PDB file of C-alpha atoms in Angstrom:
ATOM      1  CA  MET A   1     113.130  58.130 102.118  1.00  0.00           C
ATOM      2  CA  SER A   2     112.271  60.911 104.542  1.00  0.00           C
ATOM      3  CA  GLU A   3     109.915  63.516 103.067  1.00  0.00           C
ATOM      4  CA  PRO A   4     110.375  67.172 103.999  1.00  0.00           C
ATOM      5  CA  PRO A   5     107.470  69.084 105.557  1.00  0.00           C
ATOM      6  CA  LYS A   6     105.169  71.201 103.406  1.00  0.00           C
ATOM      7  CA  GLN A   7     106.799  74.350 104.824  1.00  0.00           C
ATOM      8  CA  PRO A   8     110.466  73.391 104.736  1.00  0.00           C
ATOM      9  CA  ARG A   9     113.154  74.982 106.848  1.00  0.00           C
ATOM     10  CA  ILE A  10     115.875  76.443 104.631  1.00  0.00           C
ATOM     11  CA  GLY A  11     119.553  76.885 105.483  1.00  0.00           C
ATOM     12  CA  ILE A  12     121.981  79.129 103.611  1.00  0.00           C
ATOM     13  CA  ILE A  13     125.550  77.799 103.635  1.00  0.00           C
ATOM     14  CA  GLY A  14     127.662  80.798 102.696  1.00  0.00           C
ATOM     15  CA  THR A  15     125.827  84.105 102.988  1.00  0.00           C
ATOM     16  CA  GLY A  16     127.684  86.115 100.375  1.00  0.00           C
ATOM     17  CA  ALA A  17     126.075  87.803  97.379  1.00  0.00           C
ATOM     18  CA  ILE A  18     124.357  84.664  96.050  1.00  0.00           C
ATOM     19  CA  GLY A  19     123.349  83.135  99.378  1.00  0.00           C
ATOM     20  CA  GLY A  20     122.319  86.483 100.795  1.00  0.00           C
ATOM     21  CA  PHE A  21     120.160  87.409  97.821  1.00  0.00           C
ATOM     22  CA  TYR A  22     118.258  84.140  97.517  1.00  0.00           C
ATOM     23  CA  GLY A  23     118.026  83.672 101.287  1.00  0.00           C
ATOM     24  CA  LEU A  24     116.520  87.118 101.766  1.00  0.00           C
ATOM     25  CA  MET A  25     114.050  86.608  98.915  1.00  0.00           C
ATOM     26  CA  LEU A  26     112.936  83.267 100.390  1.00  0.00           C
ATOM     27  CA  ALA A  27     112.599  84.794 103.873  1.00  0.00           C
ATOM     28  CA  ARG A  28     110.483  87.631 102.473  1.00  0.00           C
ATOM     29  CA  ALA A  29     108.240  84.988 100.899  1.00  0.00           C
ATOM     30  CA  GLY A  30     107.537  83.613 104.379  1.00  0.00           C
ATOM     31  CA  TYR A  31     109.968  80.714 104.573  1.00  0.00           C
ATOM     32  CA  ASP A  32     111.895  79.866 107.739  1.00  0.00           C
ATOM     33  CA  VAL A  33     115.435  80.714 106.583  1.00  0.00           C
ATOM     34  CA  HIS A  34     118.654  80.328 108.599  1.00  0.00           C
ATOM     35  CA  PHE A  35     121.935  81.905 107.517  1.00  0.00           C
ATOM     36  CA  LEU A  36     125.448  80.580 108.177  1.00  0.00           C
ATOM     37  CA  LEU A  37     128.084  83.325 108.145  1.00  0.00           C
ATOM     38  CA  ARG A  38     131.754  83.650 108.991  1.00  0.00           C
ATOM     39  CA  SER A  39     133.414  87.081 109.035  1.00  0.00           C
ATOM     40  CA  GLU A  40     130.131  89.003 108.669  1.00  0.00           C
ATOM     41  CA  PHE A  41     128.266  87.240 111.472  1.00  0.00           C
ATOM     42  CA  SER A  42     128.372  90.098 113.992  1.00  0.00           C
ATOM     43  CA  THR A  43     127.341  92.763 111.482  1.00  0.00           C
ATOM     44  CA  VAL A  44     124.480  90.770 109.963  1.00  0.00           C
ATOM     45  CA  SER A  45     123.149  89.505 113.287  1.00  0.00           C
ATOM     46  CA  GLN A  46     123.038  93.087 114.591  1.00  0.00           C
ATOM     47  CA  GLN A  47     122.149  95.078 111.466  1.00  0.00           C
ATOM     48  CA  GLY A  48     120.450  92.563 109.171  1.00  0.00           C
ATOM     49  CA  LEU A  49     120.744  92.060 105.430  1.00  0.00           C
ATOM     50  CA  ARG A  50     120.206  94.793 102.847  1.00  0.00           C
ATOM     51  CA  ILE A  51     119.843  94.401  99.078  1.00  0.00           C
ATOM     52  CA  ASP A  52     119.851  97.386  96.739  1.00  0.00           C
ATOM     53  CA  SER A  53     118.044  95.805  93.794  1.00  0.00           C
ATOM     54  CA  HIS A  54     117.631  97.537  90.450  1.00  0.00           C
ATOM     55  CA  VAL A  55     114.766  95.097  89.837  1.00  0.00           C
ATOM     56  CA  HIS A  56     112.914  94.917  93.173  1.00  0.00           C
ATOM     57  CA  GLY A  57     113.984  98.132  94.909  1.00  0.00           C
ATOM     58  CA  LEU A  58     115.465  98.298  98.390  1.00  0.00           C
ATOM     59  CA  LEU A  59     115.023  95.000 100.246  1.00  0.00           C
ATOM     60  CA  THR A  60     115.852  94.505 103.908  1.00  0.00           C
ATOM     61  CA  LEU A  61     115.744  91.654 106.398  1.00  0.00           C
ATOM     62  CA  ASP A  62     116.203  93.044 109.895  1.00  0.00           C
ATOM     63  CA  ASN A  63     115.830  90.016 112.138  1.00  0.00           C
ATOM     64  CA  VAL A  64     118.213  87.593 110.466  1.00  0.00           C
ATOM     65  CA  GLN A  65     118.453  84.098 111.928  1.00  0.00           C
ATOM     66  CA  ALA A  66     122.239  84.174 111.754  1.00  0.00           C
ATOM     67  CA  TYR A  67     124.785  81.611 112.954  1.00  0.00           C
ATOM     68  CA  SER A  68     128.558  81.519 113.106  1.00  0.00           C
ATOM     69  CA  SER A  69     128.574  77.710 113.466  1.00  0.00           C
ATOM     70  CA  ALA A  70     126.509  75.104 111.646  1.00  0.00           C
ATOM     71  CA  ALA A  71     126.332  73.141 114.903  1.00  0.00           C
ATOM     72  CA  ASP A  72     124.028  75.853 116.257  1.00  0.00           C
ATOM     73  CA  MET A  73     121.620  75.745 113.316  1.00  0.00           C
ATOM     74  CA  PRO A  74     118.347  73.799 113.510  1.00  0.00           C
ATOM     75  CA  PRO A  75     118.014  70.808 111.121  1.00  0.00           C
ATOM     76  CA  CYS A  76     117.235  72.187 107.663  1.00  0.00           C
ATOM     77  CA  ASP A  77     115.203  70.432 104.975  1.00  0.00           C
ATOM     78  CA  TRP A  78     116.795  72.447 102.160  1.00  0.00           C
ATOM     79  CA  LEU A  79     120.378  73.722 102.199  1.00  0.00           C
ATOM     80  CA  LEU A  80     121.460  76.264  99.583  1.00  0.00           C
ATOM     81  CA  VAL A  81     125.213  76.300  99.063  1.00  0.00           C
ATOM     82  CA  GLY A  82     126.383  79.781  98.089  1.00  0.00           C
ATOM     83  CA  ALA A  83     129.992  79.434  99.285  1.00  0.00           C
ATOM     84  CA  LYS A  84     132.887  79.408  96.816  1.00  0.00           C
ATOM     85  CA  THR A  85     134.206  76.117  95.427  1.00  0.00           C
ATOM     86  CA  THR A  86     137.621  76.939  96.876  1.00  0.00           C
ATOM     87  CA  GLY A  87     136.206  76.206 100.344  1.00  0.00           C
ATOM     88  CA  ASN A  88     134.359  72.940  99.685  1.00  0.00           C
ATOM     89  CA  ASN A  89     136.461  70.903 102.120  1.00  0.00           C
ATOM     90  CA  GLY A  90     135.420  73.263 104.878  1.00  0.00           C
ATOM     91  CA  ILE A  91     131.735  73.619 104.014  1.00  0.00           C
ATOM     92  CA  ALA A  92     130.941  69.917 103.631  1.00  0.00           C
ATOM     93  CA  PRO A  93     131.012  69.302 107.418  1.00  0.00           C
ATOM     94  CA  ALA A  94     128.781  72.356 107.884  1.00  0.00           C
ATOM     95  CA  ILE A  95     126.269  70.943 105.404  1.00  0.00           C
ATOM     96  CA  ALA A  96     126.224  67.592 107.199  1.00  0.00           C
ATOM     97  CA  GLN A  97     125.750  69.291 110.573  1.00  0.00           C
ATOM     98  CA  ALA A  98     122.876  71.499 109.433  1.00  0.00           C
ATOM     99  CA  ALA A  99     121.045  68.852 107.367  1.00  0.00           C
ATOM    100  CA  ALA A 100     117.803  67.265 108.488  1.00  0.00           C
ATOM    101  CA  PRO A 101     117.357  63.563 107.591  1.00  0.00           C
ATOM    102  CA  GLY A 102     116.883  63.261 103.831  1.00  0.00           C
ATOM    103  CA  ALA A 103     117.725  66.930 103.291  1.00  0.00           C
ATOM    104  CA  ARG A 104     118.005  68.411  99.822  1.00  0.00           C
ATOM    105  CA  VAL A 105     121.332  70.164  99.183  1.00  0.00           C
ATOM    106  CA  LEU A 106     121.168  72.656  96.317  1.00  0.00           C
ATOM    107  CA  ASN A 107     124.633  73.574  95.074  1.00  0.00           C
ATOM    108  CA  LEU A 108     124.637  77.105  93.600  1.00  0.00           C
ATOM    109  CA  GLN A 109     128.355  77.148  92.769  1.00  0.00           C
ATOM    110  CA  ASN A 110     129.857  77.928  89.357  1.00  0.00           C
ATOM    111  CA  GLY A 111     131.920  75.595  87.213  1.00  0.00           C
ATOM    112  CA  LEU A 112     132.203  71.988  86.086  1.00  0.00           C
ATOM    113  CA  GLY A 113     132.375  68.954  88.363  1.00  0.00           C
ATOM    114  CA  VAL A 114     131.285  70.907  91.437  1.00  0.00           C
ATOM    115  CA  GLU A 115     128.599  68.383  92.389  1.00  0.00           C
ATOM    116  CA  GLU A 116     131.012  65.481  91.945  1.00  0.00           C
ATOM    117  CA  GLU A 117     133.498  67.172  94.275  1.00  0.00           C
ATOM    118  CA  LEU A 118     130.868  67.951  96.914  1.00  0.00           C
ATOM    119  CA  ARG A 119     129.172  64.544  96.648  1.00  0.00           C
ATOM    120  CA  ALA A 120     132.352  62.780  97.740  1.00  0.00           C
ATOM    121  CA  LEU A 121     132.332  64.814 100.956  1.00  0.00           C
ATOM    122  CA  LEU A 122     128.658  64.397 101.906  1.00  0.00           C
ATOM    123  CA  PRO A 123     126.645  61.555 103.495  1.00  0.00           C
ATOM    124  CA  ASP A 124     124.916  59.286 100.986  1.00  0.00           C
ATOM    125  CA  SER A 125     121.583  59.970 102.701  1.00  0.00           C
ATOM    126  CA  LEU A 126     121.466  63.551 101.400  1.00  0.00           C
ATOM    127  CA  HIS A 127     120.013  64.488  98.034  1.00  0.00           C
ATOM    128  CA  LEU A 128     122.410  66.630  95.991  1.00  0.00           C
ATOM    129  CA  LEU A 129     121.100  68.980  93.326  1.00  0.00           C
ATOM    130  CA  GLY A 130     122.799  71.545  91.128  1.00  0.00           C
ATOM    131  CA  GLY A 131     121.501  75.063  90.665  1.00  0.00           C
ATOM    132  CA  LEU A 132     122.600  77.431  87.912  1.00  0.00           C
ATOM    133  CA  CYS A 133     122.135  81.069  88.892  1.00  0.00           C
ATOM    134  CA  PHE A 134     121.638  83.587  86.088  1.00  0.00           C
ATOM    135  CA  ILE A 135     122.049  86.817  88.018  1.00  0.00           C
ATOM    136  CA  CYS A 136     124.118  89.996  88.249  1.00  0.00           C
ATOM    137  CA  VAL A 137     124.757  90.438  91.960  1.00  0.00           C
ATOM    138  CA  HIS A 138     127.693  91.362  94.204  1.00  0.00           C
ATOM    139  CA  ARG A 139     128.548  92.280  97.787  1.00  0.00           C
ATOM    140  CA  THR A 140     129.279  95.918  98.549  1.00  0.00           C
ATOM    141  CA  GLY A 141     129.994  95.494 102.276  1.00  0.00           C
ATOM    142  CA  PRO A 142     129.137  93.310 105.279  1.00  0.00           C
ATOM    143  CA  GLY A 143     125.503  92.317 104.876  1.00  0.00           C
ATOM    144  CA  GLN A 144     125.093  94.658 101.893  1.00  0.00           C
ATOM    145  CA  ILE A 145     124.384  93.387  98.380  1.00  0.00           C
ATOM    146  CA  THR A 146     123.727  95.081  95.040  1.00  0.00           C
ATOM    147  CA  HIS A 147     121.468  93.254  92.575  1.00  0.00           C
ATOM    148  CA  GLN A 148     121.732  94.674  89.059  1.00  0.00           C
ATOM    149  CA  ALA A 149     119.732  92.293  86.843  1.00  0.00           C
ATOM    150  CA  LEU A 150     118.287  88.816  86.237  1.00  0.00           C
ATOM    151  CA  GLY A 151     117.891  86.218  89.009  1.00  0.00           C
ATOM    152  CA  ALA A 152     116.666  82.880  87.641  1.00  0.00           C
ATOM    153  CA  VAL A 153     117.823  79.578  89.169  1.00  0.00           C
ATOM    154  CA  ASN A 154     117.613  76.436  87.030  1.00  0.00           C
ATOM    155  CA  ILE A 155     117.773  73.164  88.962  1.00  0.00           C
ATOM    156  CA  GLY A 156     118.815  69.592  88.179  1.00  0.00           C
ATOM    157  CA  TYR A 157     119.143  66.432  90.298  1.00  0.00           C
ATOM    158  CA  TYR A 158     122.678  65.066  90.656  1.00  0.00           C
ATOM    159  CA  SER A 159     122.526  62.086  93.022  1.00  0.00           C
ATOM    160  CA  GLY A 160     121.128  60.750  96.264  1.00  0.00           C
ATOM    161  CA  PRO A 161     118.557  58.338  97.662  1.00  0.00           C
ATOM    162  CA  ALA A 162     115.755  59.186  95.200  1.00  0.00           C
ATOM    163  CA  ALA A 163     114.208  55.862  94.145  1.00  0.00           C
ATOM    164  CA  ASP A 164     113.891  56.654  90.448  1.00  0.00           C
ATOM    165  CA  ALA A 165     113.710  59.432  87.846  1.00  0.00           C
ATOM    166  CA  ALA A 166     110.179  60.363  88.851  1.00  0.00           C
ATOM    167  CA  ALA A 167     111.223  60.777  92.488  1.00  0.00           C
ATOM    168  CA  SER A 168     114.249  62.896  91.583  1.00  0.00           C
ATOM    169  CA  LEU A 169     112.104  65.083  89.306  1.00  0.00           C
ATOM    170  CA  ALA A 170     109.615  65.594  92.137  1.00  0.00           C
ATOM    171  CA  ILE A 171     112.440  66.849  94.357  1.00  0.00           C
ATOM    172  CA  VAL A 172     113.654  69.206  91.638  1.00  0.00           C
ATOM    173  CA  GLU A 173     110.116  70.557  91.283  1.00  0.00           C
ATOM    174  CA  GLU A 174     109.960  71.097  95.055  1.00  0.00           C
ATOM    175  CA  GLY A 175     113.038  73.271  94.768  1.00  0.00           C
ATOM    176  CA  ALA A 176     111.664  75.211  91.808  1.00  0.00           C
ATOM    177  CA  ALA A 177     108.454  75.822  93.762  1.00  0.00           C
ATOM    178  CA  LEU A 178     110.435  77.465  96.575  1.00  0.00           C
ATOM    179  CA  PHE A 179     111.892  79.989  94.169  1.00  0.00           C
ATOM    180  CA  HIS A 180     108.601  80.548  92.369  1.00  0.00           C
ATOM    181  CA  ALA A 181     107.008  81.434  95.707  1.00  0.00           C
ATOM    182  CA  ALA A 182     109.748  84.039  96.178  1.00  0.00           C
ATOM    183  CA  GLY A 183     109.098  85.567  92.748  1.00  0.00           C
ATOM    184  CA  ILE A 184     112.157  83.975  91.140  1.00  0.00           C
ATOM    185  CA  ASP A 185     112.114  82.116  87.827  1.00  0.00           C
ATOM    186  CA  SER A 186     113.211  78.483  88.070  1.00  0.00           C
ATOM    187  CA  VAL A 187     112.986  75.525  85.698  1.00  0.00           C
ATOM    188  CA  ALA A 188     113.924  71.860  85.967  1.00  0.00           C
ATOM    189  CA  MET A 189     116.923  70.617  83.959  1.00  0.00           C
ATOM    190  CA  ASP A 190     117.191  67.028  82.781  1.00  0.00           C
ATOM    191  CA  ASN A 191     120.943  67.157  82.001  1.00  0.00           C
ATOM    192  CA  LEU A 192     122.920  68.961  84.692  1.00  0.00           C
ATOM    193  CA  ASP A 193     126.331  68.427  83.087  1.00  0.00           C
ATOM    194  CA  LYS A 194     125.166  69.931  79.788  1.00  0.00           C
ATOM    195  CA  ALA A 195     123.640  72.883  81.628  1.00  0.00           C
ATOM    196  CA  ARG A 196     126.931  73.538  83.413  1.00  0.00           C
ATOM    197  CA  TRP A 197     128.730  73.618  80.051  1.00  0.00           C
ATOM    198  CA  GLN A 198     126.115  76.089  78.830  1.00  0.00           C
ATOM    199  CA  LYS A 199     126.845  78.405  81.738  1.00  0.00           C
ATOM    200  CA  LEU A 200     130.584  78.083  81.117  1.00  0.00           C
ATOM    201  CA  VAL A 201     129.989  79.733  77.729  1.00  0.00           C
ATOM    202  CA  TRP A 202     129.510  82.969  79.705  1.00  0.00           C
ATOM    203  CA  ASN A 203     131.630  82.299  82.784  1.00  0.00           C
ATOM    204  CA  VAL A 204     134.852  81.354  80.994  1.00  0.00           C
ATOM    205  CA  PRO A 205     135.324  84.594  79.012  1.00  0.00           C
ATOM    206  CA  TYR A 206     133.781  87.240  81.246  1.00  0.00           C
ATOM    207  CA  ASN A 207     135.067  86.046  84.627  1.00  0.00           C
ATOM    208  CA  GLY A 208     138.609  85.552  83.407  1.00  0.00           C
ATOM    209  CA  LEU A 209     138.879  88.640  81.222  1.00  0.00           C
ATOM    210  CA  SER A 210     137.470  90.860  83.962  1.00  0.00           C
ATOM    211  CA  VAL A 211     140.559  89.940  86.018  1.00  0.00           C
ATOM    212  CA  LEU A 212     143.123  89.735  83.216  1.00  0.00           C
ATOM    213  CA  LEU A 213     142.102  93.039  81.590  1.00  0.00           C
ATOM    214  CA  GLY A 214     140.774  94.765  84.717  1.00  0.00           C
ATOM    215  CA  ALA A 215     137.511  95.540  82.958  1.00  0.00           C
ATOM    216  CA  SER A 216     133.774  95.181  83.517  1.00  0.00           C
ATOM    217  CA  THR A 217     131.352  93.977  80.843  1.00  0.00           C
ATOM    218  CA  THR A 218     130.608  97.332  79.181  1.00  0.00           C
ATOM    219  CA  PRO A 219     134.190  98.168  78.145  1.00  0.00           C
ATOM    220  CA  LEU A 220     134.824  94.529  77.251  1.00  0.00           C
ATOM    221  CA  MET A 221     131.866  94.633  74.876  1.00  0.00           C
ATOM    222  CA  ALA A 222     132.832  98.042  73.458  1.00  0.00           C
ATOM    223  CA  ASP A 223     136.347  97.180  72.284  1.00  0.00           C
ATOM    224  CA  PRO A 224     136.680  95.264  68.976  1.00  0.00           C
ATOM    225  CA  ASP A 225     139.656  93.177  70.107  1.00  0.00           C
ATOM    226  CA  SER A 226     138.104  92.098  73.410  1.00  0.00           C
ATOM    227  CA  ARG A 227     134.831  91.345  71.580  1.00  0.00           C
ATOM    228  CA  ASP A 228     136.697  89.033  69.196  1.00  0.00           C
ATOM    229  CA  LEU A 229     138.477  87.375  72.102  1.00  0.00           C
ATOM    230  CA  ILE A 230     135.191  86.826  73.980  1.00  0.00           C
ATOM    231  CA  GLN A 231     133.611  85.213  70.934  1.00  0.00           C
ATOM    232  CA  GLY A 232     136.681  83.038  70.364  1.00  0.00           C
ATOM    233  CA  LEU A 233     136.604  81.825  73.967  1.00  0.00           C
ATOM    234  CA  MET A 234     132.870  81.152  73.737  1.00  0.00           C
ATOM    235  CA  ALA A 235     133.366  79.126  70.553  1.00  0.00           C
ATOM    236  CA  GLU A 236     135.979  76.968  72.281  1.00  0.00           C
ATOM    237  CA  VAL A 237     133.604  76.234  75.175  1.00  0.00           C
ATOM    238  CA  VAL A 238     130.951  75.142  72.672  1.00  0.00           C
ATOM    239  CA  ARG A 239     133.453  72.809  70.982  1.00  0.00           C
ATOM    240  CA  GLY A 240     134.552  71.478  74.364  1.00  0.00           C
ATOM    241  CA  ALA A 241     130.967  70.711  75.293  1.00  0.00           C
ATOM    242  CA  GLU A 242     130.484  68.869  71.990  1.00  0.00           C
ATOM    243  CA  ALA A 243     133.626  66.804  72.656  1.00  0.00           C
ATOM    244  CA  CYS A 244     132.035  65.758  75.951  1.00  0.00           C
ATOM    245  CA  GLY A 245     128.830  64.689  74.209  1.00  0.00           C
ATOM    246  CA  HIS A 246     126.771  67.834  74.788  1.00  0.00           C
ATOM    247  CA  GLU A 247     125.452  69.611  71.708  1.00  0.00           C
ATOM    248  CA  LEU A 248     124.460  73.104  72.818  1.00  0.00           C
ATOM    249  CA  PRO A 249     121.491  74.890  71.227  1.00  0.00           C
ATOM    250  CA  GLU A 250     122.115  76.483  67.844  1.00  0.00           C
ATOM    251  CA  GLY A 251     123.355  80.056  68.262  1.00  0.00           C
ATOM    252  CA  TYR A 252     123.589  79.751  72.054  1.00  0.00           C
ATOM    253  CA  ALA A 253     126.945  81.570  72.348  1.00  0.00           C
ATOM    254  CA  GLN A 254     125.729  84.453  70.194  1.00  0.00           C
ATOM    255  CA  HIS A 255     122.555  84.611  72.301  1.00  0.00           C
ATOM    256  CA  LEU A 256     124.598  85.085  75.495  1.00  0.00           C
ATOM    257  CA  PHE A 257     126.827  87.614  73.731  1.00  0.00           C
ATOM    258  CA  ASN A 258     123.768  89.642  72.710  1.00  0.00           C
ATOM    259  CA  ILE A 259     122.285  89.477  76.212  1.00  0.00           C
ATOM    260  CA  THR A 260     125.548  90.778  77.699  1.00  0.00           C
ATOM    261  CA  GLU A 261     125.481  93.775  75.355  1.00  0.00           C
ATOM    262  CA  LYS A 262     122.116  94.760  76.849  1.00  0.00           C
ATOM    263  CA  MET A 263     123.058  94.111  80.481  1.00  0.00           C
ATOM    264  CA  PRO A 264     123.966  96.911  82.884  1.00  0.00           C
ATOM    265  CA  ASP A 265     127.716  97.265  83.378  1.00  0.00           C
ATOM    266  CA  TYR A 266     128.757  94.320  85.549  1.00  0.00           C
ATOM    267  CA  ARG A 267     131.906  93.023  87.233  1.00  0.00           C
ATOM    268  CA  PRO A 268     131.732  89.203  87.560  1.00  0.00           C
ATOM    269  CA  SER A 269     132.376  87.377  90.814  1.00  0.00           C
ATOM    270  CA  MET A 270     135.958  86.476  89.909  1.00  0.00           C
ATOM    271  CA  TYR A 271     136.827  90.161  89.628  1.00  0.00           C
ATOM    272  CA  HIS A 272     135.584  90.772  93.172  1.00  0.00           C
ATOM    273  CA  ASP A 273     137.498  87.731  94.432  1.00  0.00           C
ATOM    274  CA  PHE A 274     140.654  89.144  92.862  1.00  0.00           C
ATOM    275  CA  VAL A 275     140.171  92.627  94.327  1.00  0.00           C
ATOM    276  CA  GLU A 276     139.523  91.181  97.789  1.00  0.00           C
ATOM    277  CA  LYS A 277     142.526  88.843  97.413  1.00  0.00           C
ATOM    278  CA  ARG A 278     140.475  85.666  97.691  1.00  0.00           C
ATOM    279  CA  PRO A 279     141.504  82.533  95.750  1.00  0.00           C
ATOM    280  CA  LEU A 280     140.136  82.493  92.207  1.00  0.00           C
ATOM    281  CA  GLU A 281     137.842  79.592  91.262  1.00  0.00           C
ATOM    282  CA  LEU A 282     140.197  78.358  88.564  1.00  0.00           C
ATOM    283  CA  ASP A 283     139.755  74.605  89.047  1.00  0.00           C
ATOM    284  CA  ALA A 284     135.996  74.557  88.527  1.00  0.00           C
ATOM    285  CA  ILE A 285     135.822  77.137  85.734  1.00  0.00           C
ATOM    286  CA  TYR A 286     139.020  76.331  83.793  1.00  0.00           C
ATOM    287  CA  VAL A 287     141.016  73.286  84.897  1.00  0.00           C
ATOM    288  CA  ARG A 288     138.183  70.731  84.836  1.00  0.00           C
ATOM    289  CA  PRO A 289     136.627  71.898  81.540  1.00  0.00           C
ATOM    290  CA  LEU A 290     140.074  71.895  79.899  1.00  0.00           C
ATOM    291  CA  ALA A 291     140.744  68.352  81.123  1.00  0.00           C
ATOM    292  CA  ALA A 292     137.285  67.066  80.174  1.00  0.00           C
ATOM    293  CA  ALA A 293     137.470  68.518  76.665  1.00  0.00           C
ATOM    294  CA  LEU A 294     141.003  67.207  76.127  1.00  0.00           C
ATOM    295  CA  ALA A 295     139.890  63.727  77.218  1.00  0.00           C
ATOM    296  CA  GLY A 296     137.261  64.006  74.493  1.00  0.00           C
ATOM    297  CA  GLY A 297     139.906  64.929  71.909  1.00  0.00           C
ATOM    298  CA  CYS A 298     139.391  68.709  71.944  1.00  0.00           C
ATOM    299  CA  ASP A 299     142.094  71.172  72.947  1.00  0.00           C
ATOM    300  CA  MET A 300     141.010  74.711  73.839  1.00  0.00           C
ATOM    301  CA  PRO A 301     144.160  76.835  73.373  1.00  0.00           C
ATOM    302  CA  LYS A 302     142.608  80.250  74.014  1.00  0.00           C
ATOM    303  CA  ILE A 303     141.046  79.028  77.253  1.00  0.00           C
ATOM    304  CA  ARG A 304     144.312  77.349  78.258  1.00  0.00           C
ATOM    305  CA  ALA A 305     146.215  80.621  77.722  1.00  0.00           C
ATOM    306  CA  LEU A 306     143.603  82.520  79.730  1.00  0.00           C
ATOM    307  CA  PHE A 307     143.840  79.996  82.555  1.00  0.00           C
ATOM    308  CA  GLN A 308     147.645  80.108  82.640  1.00  0.00           C
ATOM    309  CA  SER A 309     147.565  83.902  82.820  1.00  0.00           C
ATOM    310  CA  LEU A 310     144.997  83.810  85.623  1.00  0.00           C
ATOM    311  CA  ALA A 311     146.978  81.198  87.544  1.00  0.00           C
ATOM    312  CA  PHE A 312     150.016  83.489  87.523  1.00  0.00           C
ATOM    313  CA  ILE A 313     147.908  86.477  88.599  1.00  0.00           C
ATOM    314  CA  ASP A 314     146.227  84.450  91.342  1.00  0.00           C
ATOM    315  CA  ARG A 315     149.516  83.267  92.830  1.00  0.00           C
ATOM    316  CA  ALA A 316     150.993  86.781  92.741  1.00  0.00           C
ATOM    317  CA  ASN A 317     147.840  88.275  94.224  1.00  0.00           C
ATOM    318  CA  ARG A 318     147.843  85.970  97.236  1.00  0.00           C
TER     319      ARG A 318
END
């Protein structure tokens, strides 16, 4: 197994809000970071990246190592995937092109089964890890990002050429160390599938309802009917996780509900995808969890109704 150098070269596959934020933070920490962009390539290569952070202040990266093609990127030891799941067929070749031998691919996408989908498209020689981002961040324009709160990235090993559990844990700890050096909280996860269900407890209600009701988190949390609906959706995710063999921590849904009440007003990523007429990430966040829970004997009728409404809206929107 090829070991990465002590100062790894990092590639960002998909420089949107997530990729741009973490890439800039890693570059500011002194890492050699290379950014793959599509429509924003010209703007970012000429004007750089800018983050208006309510936590860290104004952050800028003027001399961005930007690329419009992965074929032009140098071989990267770590690749952070910030692109949407709806484009996985297109980004897999880019990952393979930009990967150094034995590269670590950290998938920062939302939803269930996202590593399984990406794994089938990648060379077996690459390590694939999952990263769960707990952050309030969104794009406001080409190369411009607003960071409202949070920022932690929890990491778990999915699959690859690691010889055993100790080797895979060492790779996960390498990834966590990168984020720690950039001032970002990161912990190792021993059960990636369970962790993805935990994140769905938040993603399922707030992403979908932000589109369906046209509302950000503050009004959703202020109205008694939407509050009840959020808690009902959260409870179904918890039951779905249990049907799949994952018992979530006691009171976990209520914990996330309480955290959201204290958060600054936030519009989730699905809302921005809807406004910008991009495909909604319905498969990863709704279709796969519904199917997995049903296979375990658990129907989730509120989530199914939310998904069906979003599917109609998505088709009409595009």
